mmCIF file of C-alpha atoms in Angstrom:
data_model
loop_
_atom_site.group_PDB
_atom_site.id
_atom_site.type_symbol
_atom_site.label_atom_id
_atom_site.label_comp_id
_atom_site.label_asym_id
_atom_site.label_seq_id
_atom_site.Cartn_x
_atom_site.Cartn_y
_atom_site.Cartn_z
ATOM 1 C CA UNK A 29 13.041 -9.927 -34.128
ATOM 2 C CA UNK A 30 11.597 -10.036 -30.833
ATOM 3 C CA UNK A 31 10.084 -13.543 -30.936
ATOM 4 C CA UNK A 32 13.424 -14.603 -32.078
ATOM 5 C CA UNK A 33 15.098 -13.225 -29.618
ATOM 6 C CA UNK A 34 12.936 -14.565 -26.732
ATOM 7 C CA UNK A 35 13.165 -18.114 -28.624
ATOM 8 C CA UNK A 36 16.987 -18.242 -28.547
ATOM 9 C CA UNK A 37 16.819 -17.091 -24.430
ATOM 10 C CA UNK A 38 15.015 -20.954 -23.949
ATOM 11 C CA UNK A 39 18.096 -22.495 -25.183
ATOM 12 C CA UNK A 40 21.301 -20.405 -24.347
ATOM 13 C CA UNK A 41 22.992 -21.770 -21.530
ATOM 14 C CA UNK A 42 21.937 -18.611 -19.315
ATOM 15 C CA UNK A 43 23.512 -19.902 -15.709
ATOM 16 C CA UNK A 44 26.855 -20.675 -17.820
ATOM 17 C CA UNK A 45 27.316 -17.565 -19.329
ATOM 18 C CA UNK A 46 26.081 -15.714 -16.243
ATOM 19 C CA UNK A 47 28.883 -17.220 -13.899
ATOM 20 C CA UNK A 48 31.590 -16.582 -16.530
ATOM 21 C CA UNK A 49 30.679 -12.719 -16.349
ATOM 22 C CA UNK A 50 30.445 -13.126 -12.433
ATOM 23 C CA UNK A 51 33.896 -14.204 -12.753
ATOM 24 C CA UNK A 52 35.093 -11.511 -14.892
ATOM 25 C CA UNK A 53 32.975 -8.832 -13.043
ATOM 26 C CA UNK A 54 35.079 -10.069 -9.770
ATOM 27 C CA UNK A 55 38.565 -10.603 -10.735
ATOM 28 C CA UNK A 56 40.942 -7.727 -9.475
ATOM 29 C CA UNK A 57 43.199 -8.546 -12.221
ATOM 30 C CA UNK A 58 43.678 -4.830 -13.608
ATOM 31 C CA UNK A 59 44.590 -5.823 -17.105
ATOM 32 C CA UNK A 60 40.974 -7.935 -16.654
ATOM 33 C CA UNK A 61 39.102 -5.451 -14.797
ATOM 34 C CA UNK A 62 40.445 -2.249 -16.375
ATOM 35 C CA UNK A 63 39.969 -2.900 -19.694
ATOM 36 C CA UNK A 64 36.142 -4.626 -18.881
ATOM 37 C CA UNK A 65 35.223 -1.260 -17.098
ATOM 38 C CA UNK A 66 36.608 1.393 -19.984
ATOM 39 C CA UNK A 67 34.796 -0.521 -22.316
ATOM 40 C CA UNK A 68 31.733 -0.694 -20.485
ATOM 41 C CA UNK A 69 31.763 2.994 -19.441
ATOM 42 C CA UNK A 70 32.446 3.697 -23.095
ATOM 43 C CA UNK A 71 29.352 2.097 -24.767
ATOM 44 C CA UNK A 72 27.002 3.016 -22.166
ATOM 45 C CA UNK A 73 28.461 6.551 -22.072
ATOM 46 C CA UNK A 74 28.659 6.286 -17.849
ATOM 47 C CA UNK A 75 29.516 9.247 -16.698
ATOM 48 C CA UNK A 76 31.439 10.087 -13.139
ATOM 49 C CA UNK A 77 30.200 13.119 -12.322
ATOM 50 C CA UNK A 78 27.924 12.037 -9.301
ATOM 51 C CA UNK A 79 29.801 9.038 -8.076
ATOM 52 C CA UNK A 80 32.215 9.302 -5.092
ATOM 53 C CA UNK A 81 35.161 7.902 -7.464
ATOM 54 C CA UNK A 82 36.423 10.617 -9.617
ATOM 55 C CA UNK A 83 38.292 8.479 -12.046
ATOM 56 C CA UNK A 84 37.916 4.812 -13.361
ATOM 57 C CA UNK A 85 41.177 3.618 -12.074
ATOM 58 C CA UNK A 86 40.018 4.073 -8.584
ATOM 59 C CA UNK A 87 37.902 0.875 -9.065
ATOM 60 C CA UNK A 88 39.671 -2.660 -8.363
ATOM 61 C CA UNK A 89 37.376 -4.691 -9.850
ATOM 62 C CA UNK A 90 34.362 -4.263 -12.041
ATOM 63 C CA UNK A 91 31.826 -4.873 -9.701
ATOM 64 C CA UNK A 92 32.986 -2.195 -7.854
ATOM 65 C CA UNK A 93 32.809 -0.131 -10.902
ATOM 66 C CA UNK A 94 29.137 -1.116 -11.569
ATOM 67 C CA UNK A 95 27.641 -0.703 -7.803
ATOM 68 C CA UNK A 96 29.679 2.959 -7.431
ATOM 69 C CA UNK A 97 28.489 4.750 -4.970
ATOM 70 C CA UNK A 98 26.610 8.063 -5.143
ATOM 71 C CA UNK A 99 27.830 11.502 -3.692
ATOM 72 C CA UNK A 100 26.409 12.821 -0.659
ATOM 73 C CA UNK A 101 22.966 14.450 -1.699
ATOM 74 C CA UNK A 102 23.099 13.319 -5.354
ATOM 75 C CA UNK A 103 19.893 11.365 -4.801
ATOM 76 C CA UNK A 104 17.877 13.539 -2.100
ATOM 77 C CA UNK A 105 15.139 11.476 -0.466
ATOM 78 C CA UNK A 106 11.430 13.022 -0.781
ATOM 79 C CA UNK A 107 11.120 14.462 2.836
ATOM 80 C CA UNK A 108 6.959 14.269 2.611
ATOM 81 C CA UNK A 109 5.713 11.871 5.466
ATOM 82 C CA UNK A 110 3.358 10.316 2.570
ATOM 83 C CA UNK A 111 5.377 10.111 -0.508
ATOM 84 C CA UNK A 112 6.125 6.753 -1.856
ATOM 85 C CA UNK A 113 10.033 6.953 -3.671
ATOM 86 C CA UNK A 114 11.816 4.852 -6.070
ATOM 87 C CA UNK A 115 13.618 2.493 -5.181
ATOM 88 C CA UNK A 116 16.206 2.991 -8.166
ATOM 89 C CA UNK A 117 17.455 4.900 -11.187
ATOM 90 C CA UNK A 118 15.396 3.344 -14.202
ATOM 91 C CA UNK A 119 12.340 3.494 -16.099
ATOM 92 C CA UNK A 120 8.936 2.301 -15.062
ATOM 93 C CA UNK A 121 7.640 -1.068 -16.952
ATOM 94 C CA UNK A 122 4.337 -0.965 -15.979
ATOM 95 C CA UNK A 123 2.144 0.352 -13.039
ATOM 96 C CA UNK A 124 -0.754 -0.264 -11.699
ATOM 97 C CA UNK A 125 -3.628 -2.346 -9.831
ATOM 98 C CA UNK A 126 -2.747 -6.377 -8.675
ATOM 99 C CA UNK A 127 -6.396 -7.606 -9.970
ATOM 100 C CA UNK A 128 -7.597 -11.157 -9.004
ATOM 101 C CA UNK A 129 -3.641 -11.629 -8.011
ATOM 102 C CA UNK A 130 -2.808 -11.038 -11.498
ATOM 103 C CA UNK A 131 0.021 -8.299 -12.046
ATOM 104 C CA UNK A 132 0.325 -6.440 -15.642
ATOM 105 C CA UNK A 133 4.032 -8.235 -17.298
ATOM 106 C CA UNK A 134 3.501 -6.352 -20.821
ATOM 107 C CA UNK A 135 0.657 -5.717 -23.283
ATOM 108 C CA UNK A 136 -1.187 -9.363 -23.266
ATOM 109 C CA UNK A 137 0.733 -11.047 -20.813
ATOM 110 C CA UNK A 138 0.009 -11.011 -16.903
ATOM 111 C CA UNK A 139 1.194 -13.602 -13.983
ATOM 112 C CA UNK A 140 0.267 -14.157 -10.599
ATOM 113 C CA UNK A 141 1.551 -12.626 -6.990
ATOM 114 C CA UNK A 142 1.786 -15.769 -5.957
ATOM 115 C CA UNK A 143 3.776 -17.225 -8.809
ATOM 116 C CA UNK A 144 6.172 -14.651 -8.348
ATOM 117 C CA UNK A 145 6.498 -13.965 -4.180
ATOM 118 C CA UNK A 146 4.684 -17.676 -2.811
ATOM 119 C CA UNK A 147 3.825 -17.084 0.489
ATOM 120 C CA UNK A 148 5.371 -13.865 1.110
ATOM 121 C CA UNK A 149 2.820 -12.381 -1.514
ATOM 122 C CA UNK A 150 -0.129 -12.505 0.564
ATOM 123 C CA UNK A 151 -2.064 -9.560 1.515
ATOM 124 C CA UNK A 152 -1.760 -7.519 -1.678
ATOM 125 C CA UNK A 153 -4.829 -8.500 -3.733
ATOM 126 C CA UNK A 154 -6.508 -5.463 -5.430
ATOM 127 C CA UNK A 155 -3.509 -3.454 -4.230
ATOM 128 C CA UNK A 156 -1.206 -1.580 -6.218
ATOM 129 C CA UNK A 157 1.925 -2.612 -8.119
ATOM 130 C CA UNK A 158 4.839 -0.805 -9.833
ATOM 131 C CA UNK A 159 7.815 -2.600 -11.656
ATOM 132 C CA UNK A 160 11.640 -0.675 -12.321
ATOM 133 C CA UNK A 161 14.060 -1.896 -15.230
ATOM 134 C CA UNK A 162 17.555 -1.198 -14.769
ATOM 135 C CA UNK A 163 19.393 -0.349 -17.623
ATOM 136 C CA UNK A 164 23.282 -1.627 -17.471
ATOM 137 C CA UNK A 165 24.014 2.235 -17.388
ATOM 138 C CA UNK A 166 21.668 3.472 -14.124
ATOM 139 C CA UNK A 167 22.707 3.708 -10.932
ATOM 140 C CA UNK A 168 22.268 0.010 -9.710
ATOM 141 C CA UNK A 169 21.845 -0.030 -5.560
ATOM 142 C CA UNK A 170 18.063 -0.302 -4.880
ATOM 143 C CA UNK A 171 16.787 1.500 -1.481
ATOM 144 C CA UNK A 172 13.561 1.218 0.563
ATOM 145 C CA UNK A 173 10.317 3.260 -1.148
ATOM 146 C CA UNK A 174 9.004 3.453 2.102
ATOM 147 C CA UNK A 175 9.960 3.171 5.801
ATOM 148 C CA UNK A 176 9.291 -0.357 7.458
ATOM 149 C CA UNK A 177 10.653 -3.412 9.241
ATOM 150 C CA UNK A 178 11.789 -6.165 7.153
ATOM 151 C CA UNK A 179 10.430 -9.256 8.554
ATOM 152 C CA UNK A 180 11.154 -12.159 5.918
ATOM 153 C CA UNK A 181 12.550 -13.074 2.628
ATOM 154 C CA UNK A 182 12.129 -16.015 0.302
ATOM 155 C CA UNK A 183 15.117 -16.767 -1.833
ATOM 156 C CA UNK A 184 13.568 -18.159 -5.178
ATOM 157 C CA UNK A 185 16.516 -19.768 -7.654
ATOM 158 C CA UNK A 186 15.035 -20.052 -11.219
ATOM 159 C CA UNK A 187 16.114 -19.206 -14.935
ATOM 160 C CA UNK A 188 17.977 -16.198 -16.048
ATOM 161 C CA UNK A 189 16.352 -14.560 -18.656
ATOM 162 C CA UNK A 190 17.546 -11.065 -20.000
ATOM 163 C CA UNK A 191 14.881 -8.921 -19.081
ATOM 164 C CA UNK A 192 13.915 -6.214 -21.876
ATOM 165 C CA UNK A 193 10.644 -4.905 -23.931
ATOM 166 C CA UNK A 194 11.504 -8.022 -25.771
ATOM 167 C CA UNK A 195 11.857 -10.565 -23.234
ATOM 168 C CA UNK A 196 8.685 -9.382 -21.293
ATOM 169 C CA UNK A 197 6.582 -9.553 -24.577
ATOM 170 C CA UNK A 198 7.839 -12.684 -25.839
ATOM 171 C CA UNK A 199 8.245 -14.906 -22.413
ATOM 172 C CA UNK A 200 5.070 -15.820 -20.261
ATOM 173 C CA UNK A 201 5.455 -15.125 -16.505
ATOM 174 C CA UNK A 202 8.869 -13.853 -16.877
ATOM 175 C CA UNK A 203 9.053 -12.367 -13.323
ATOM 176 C CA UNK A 204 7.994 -15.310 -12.107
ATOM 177 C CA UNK A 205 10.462 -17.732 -14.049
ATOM 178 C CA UNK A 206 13.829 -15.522 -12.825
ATOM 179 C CA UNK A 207 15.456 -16.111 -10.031
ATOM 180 C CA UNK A 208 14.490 -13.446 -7.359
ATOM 181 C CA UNK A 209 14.617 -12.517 -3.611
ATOM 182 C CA UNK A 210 11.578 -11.568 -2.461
ATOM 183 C CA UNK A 211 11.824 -9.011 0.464
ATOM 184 C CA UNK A 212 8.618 -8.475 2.694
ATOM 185 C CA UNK A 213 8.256 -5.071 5.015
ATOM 186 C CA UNK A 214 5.456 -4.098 7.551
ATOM 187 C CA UNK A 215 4.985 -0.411 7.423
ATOM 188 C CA UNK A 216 2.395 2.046 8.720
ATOM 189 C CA UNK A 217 0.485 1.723 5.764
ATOM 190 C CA UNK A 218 0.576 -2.257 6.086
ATOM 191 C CA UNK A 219 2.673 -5.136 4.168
ATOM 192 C CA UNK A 220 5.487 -3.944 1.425
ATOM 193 C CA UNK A 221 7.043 -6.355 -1.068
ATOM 194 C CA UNK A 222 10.721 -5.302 -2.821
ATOM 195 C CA UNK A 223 11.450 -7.955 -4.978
ATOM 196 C CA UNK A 224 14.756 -7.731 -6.802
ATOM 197 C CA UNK A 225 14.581 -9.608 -10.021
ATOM 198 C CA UNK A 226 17.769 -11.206 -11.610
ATOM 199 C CA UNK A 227 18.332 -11.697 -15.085
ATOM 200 C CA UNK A 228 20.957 -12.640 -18.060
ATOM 201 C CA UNK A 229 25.095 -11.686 -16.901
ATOM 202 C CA UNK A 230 23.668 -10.684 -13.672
ATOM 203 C CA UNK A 231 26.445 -12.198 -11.471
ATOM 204 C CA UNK A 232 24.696 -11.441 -8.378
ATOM 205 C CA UNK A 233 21.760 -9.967 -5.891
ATOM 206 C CA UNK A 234 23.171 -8.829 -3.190
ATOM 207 C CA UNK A 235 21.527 -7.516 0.119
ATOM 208 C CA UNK A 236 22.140 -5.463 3.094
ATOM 209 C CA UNK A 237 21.770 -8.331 5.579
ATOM 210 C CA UNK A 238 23.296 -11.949 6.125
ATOM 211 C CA UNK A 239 21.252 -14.207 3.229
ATOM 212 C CA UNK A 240 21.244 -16.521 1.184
ATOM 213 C CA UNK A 241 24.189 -16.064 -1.689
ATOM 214 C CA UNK A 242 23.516 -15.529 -5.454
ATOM 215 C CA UNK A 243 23.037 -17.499 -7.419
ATOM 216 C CA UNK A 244 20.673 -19.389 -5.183
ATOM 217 C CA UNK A 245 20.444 -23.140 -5.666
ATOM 218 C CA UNK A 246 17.486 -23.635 -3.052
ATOM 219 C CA UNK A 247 14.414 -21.715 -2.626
ATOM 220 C CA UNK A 248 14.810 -20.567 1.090
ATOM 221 C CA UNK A 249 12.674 -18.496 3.579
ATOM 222 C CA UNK A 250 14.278 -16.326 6.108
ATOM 223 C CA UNK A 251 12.664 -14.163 8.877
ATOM 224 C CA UNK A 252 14.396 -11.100 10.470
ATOM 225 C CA UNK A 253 13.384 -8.060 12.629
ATOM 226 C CA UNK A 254 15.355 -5.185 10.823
ATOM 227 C CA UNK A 255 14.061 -1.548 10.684
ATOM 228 C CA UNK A 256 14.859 0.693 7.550
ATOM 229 C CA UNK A 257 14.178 4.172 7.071
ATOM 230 C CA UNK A 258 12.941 5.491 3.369
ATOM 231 C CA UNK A 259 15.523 5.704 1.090
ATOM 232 C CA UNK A 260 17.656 3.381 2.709
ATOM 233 C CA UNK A 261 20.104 0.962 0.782
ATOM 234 C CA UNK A 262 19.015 -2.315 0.988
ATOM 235 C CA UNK A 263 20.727 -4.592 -1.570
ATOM 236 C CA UNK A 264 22.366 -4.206 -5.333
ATOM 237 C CA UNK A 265 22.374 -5.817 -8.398
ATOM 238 C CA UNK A 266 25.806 -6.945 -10.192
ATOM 239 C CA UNK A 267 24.436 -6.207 -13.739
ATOM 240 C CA UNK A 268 21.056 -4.959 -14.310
ATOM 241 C CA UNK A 269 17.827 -6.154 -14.112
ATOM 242 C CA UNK A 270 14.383 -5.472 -12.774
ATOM 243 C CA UNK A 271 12.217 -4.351 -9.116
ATOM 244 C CA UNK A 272 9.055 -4.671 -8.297
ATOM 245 C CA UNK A 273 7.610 -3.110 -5.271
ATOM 246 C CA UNK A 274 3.976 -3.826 -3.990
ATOM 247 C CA UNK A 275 1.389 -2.516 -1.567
ATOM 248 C CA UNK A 276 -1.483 -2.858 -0.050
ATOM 249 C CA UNK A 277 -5.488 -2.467 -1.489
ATOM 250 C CA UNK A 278 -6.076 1.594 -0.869
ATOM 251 C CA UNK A 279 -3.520 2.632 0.617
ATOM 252 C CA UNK A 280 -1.189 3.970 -2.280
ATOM 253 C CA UNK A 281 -1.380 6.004 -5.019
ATOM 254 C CA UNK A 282 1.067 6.432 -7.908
ATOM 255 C CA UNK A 283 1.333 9.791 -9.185
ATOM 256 C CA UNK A 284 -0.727 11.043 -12.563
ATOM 257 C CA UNK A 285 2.280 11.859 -14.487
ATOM 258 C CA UNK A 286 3.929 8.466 -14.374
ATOM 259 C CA UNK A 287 3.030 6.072 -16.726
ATOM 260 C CA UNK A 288 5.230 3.059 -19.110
ATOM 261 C CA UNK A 289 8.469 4.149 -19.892
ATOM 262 C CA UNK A 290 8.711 7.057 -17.346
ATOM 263 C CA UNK A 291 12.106 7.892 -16.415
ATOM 264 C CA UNK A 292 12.816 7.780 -12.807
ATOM 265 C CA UNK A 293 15.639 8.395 -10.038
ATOM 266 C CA UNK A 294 15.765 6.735 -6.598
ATOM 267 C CA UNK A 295 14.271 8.758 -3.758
ATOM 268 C CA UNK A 296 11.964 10.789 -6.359
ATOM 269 C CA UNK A 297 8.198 10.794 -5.180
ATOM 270 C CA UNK A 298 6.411 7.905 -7.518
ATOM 271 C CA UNK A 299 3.254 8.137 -5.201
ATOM 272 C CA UNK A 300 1.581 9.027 -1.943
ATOM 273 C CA UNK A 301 -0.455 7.455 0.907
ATOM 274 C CA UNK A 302 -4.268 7.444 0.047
#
């Protein structure tokens, strides 16, 4: 089933379909966008309780359904000078060490830093790695592990493949392949990558500051001088995908009772500074 199912993403039309949900997603028609949300919230069982919105109808469209916001204090940020959060609600893919450049996809199947960041992945050899999967049902803003200043980001258009055990079994360098933003931070502990990771009916990735818009139909580098604190919001995703986050040889480590398929809720401690 799975090799099927990563066979068939090579010829669906993935950037037609995608835009045809981006349209759907945005229309503030509230026949459209009512009944897309109560079925959405219905078979992924989405629940209100921490949102600021206390009922469906408060949303206009559905985008504004799937990037609700969070109560004050429902995601408290780890106050320990050397903890490393998470940048989202999700489950951790994989973990671990970026060996000869080579990052850990799924079991048999690695790809390169600089396949998936170019330039902007630099830095990070022998360091360590951790990659987030959204589910459609998670909390989908993504926030800053660690306090830094973000200095550049390199808009990279690709293909839109869904992004599941499946996917990252089946497809070669499937990080790599997606279109992605690639988001690089100097910190006290030295360079960060975020890299937000689109995928299959993911309308858009959207980001804190001016950019490049989603989809992107040129690869393009842009350099900034913007400080975020940890925990800080720094983009979204309109339908789920993936994050990977990045750091330096030595200077991080994740914490012993993580491992594949962890659960794990933004501003929760996923490591500390070596």
């Amino acid at each position: 089933m799975s090799q099927w199912f990563a066979r068939l993403q090579n010829v669906l039309p993935q950037h037609g379909i995608s835009r045809l949900a981006a349209n759907a997603a945005r229309s503030s028609n509230t026949w459209v966008s009512g009944q897309f949300i109560r079925q959405f919230a219905k078979a992924y069982n989405i629940s209100l309780e921490e949102a600021q919105a206390s009922s469906l109808d408060e949303f206009k469209t559905f985008n504004e359904f799937f990037t609700r916001a969070l109560q004050e204090g429902a995601r408290p940020i780890d106050p320990q000078t050397h903890a490393i959060v998470s940048p989202a609600d999700g489950a951790i893919s994989q973990m671990g060490h970026i060996e000869h450049d080579l990052l850990l996809q799924a079991k048999g199947h690695r790809y390169s830093l600089a396949s998936l960041a170019g330039s902007l992945g630099e830095g990070f050899n022998n360091g360590a790695f951790c990659t987030i999967y959204l589910a459609p049902s998670d909390y989908h803003r993504v926030h800053l592990p660690f306090a830094g200043r973000l200095t550049d980001t390199l808009a990279i258009p690709g293909a839109l493949f869904s992004v599941n055990a499946s996917t990252e079994a089946g497809i070669p360098g499937l990080f790599a392949r997606n279109e992605r933003l690639v988001c690089r931070f100097e910190t006290s502990m030295g360079p960060m990558l975020v890299v937000l990771v689109g995928a299959m009916i993911v309308a858009s990735i959207a980001t804190d500051w001016p950019g490049p818009a989603s989809p992107y139909a040129t690869e393009e580098h842009n350099t900034y001088d913007l400080n975020y604190d940890k925990g800080d919001e720094i983009g979204r995703f309109l339908l789920g995908s993936t994050v990977i986050c990045c750091f330096p040889e030595g200077r991080v480590n994740f914490l012993t009772n993580l491992s594949t398929g962890s659960k794990v809720r933004m501003g929760e401690a996923i490591g500390e500074l070596a």
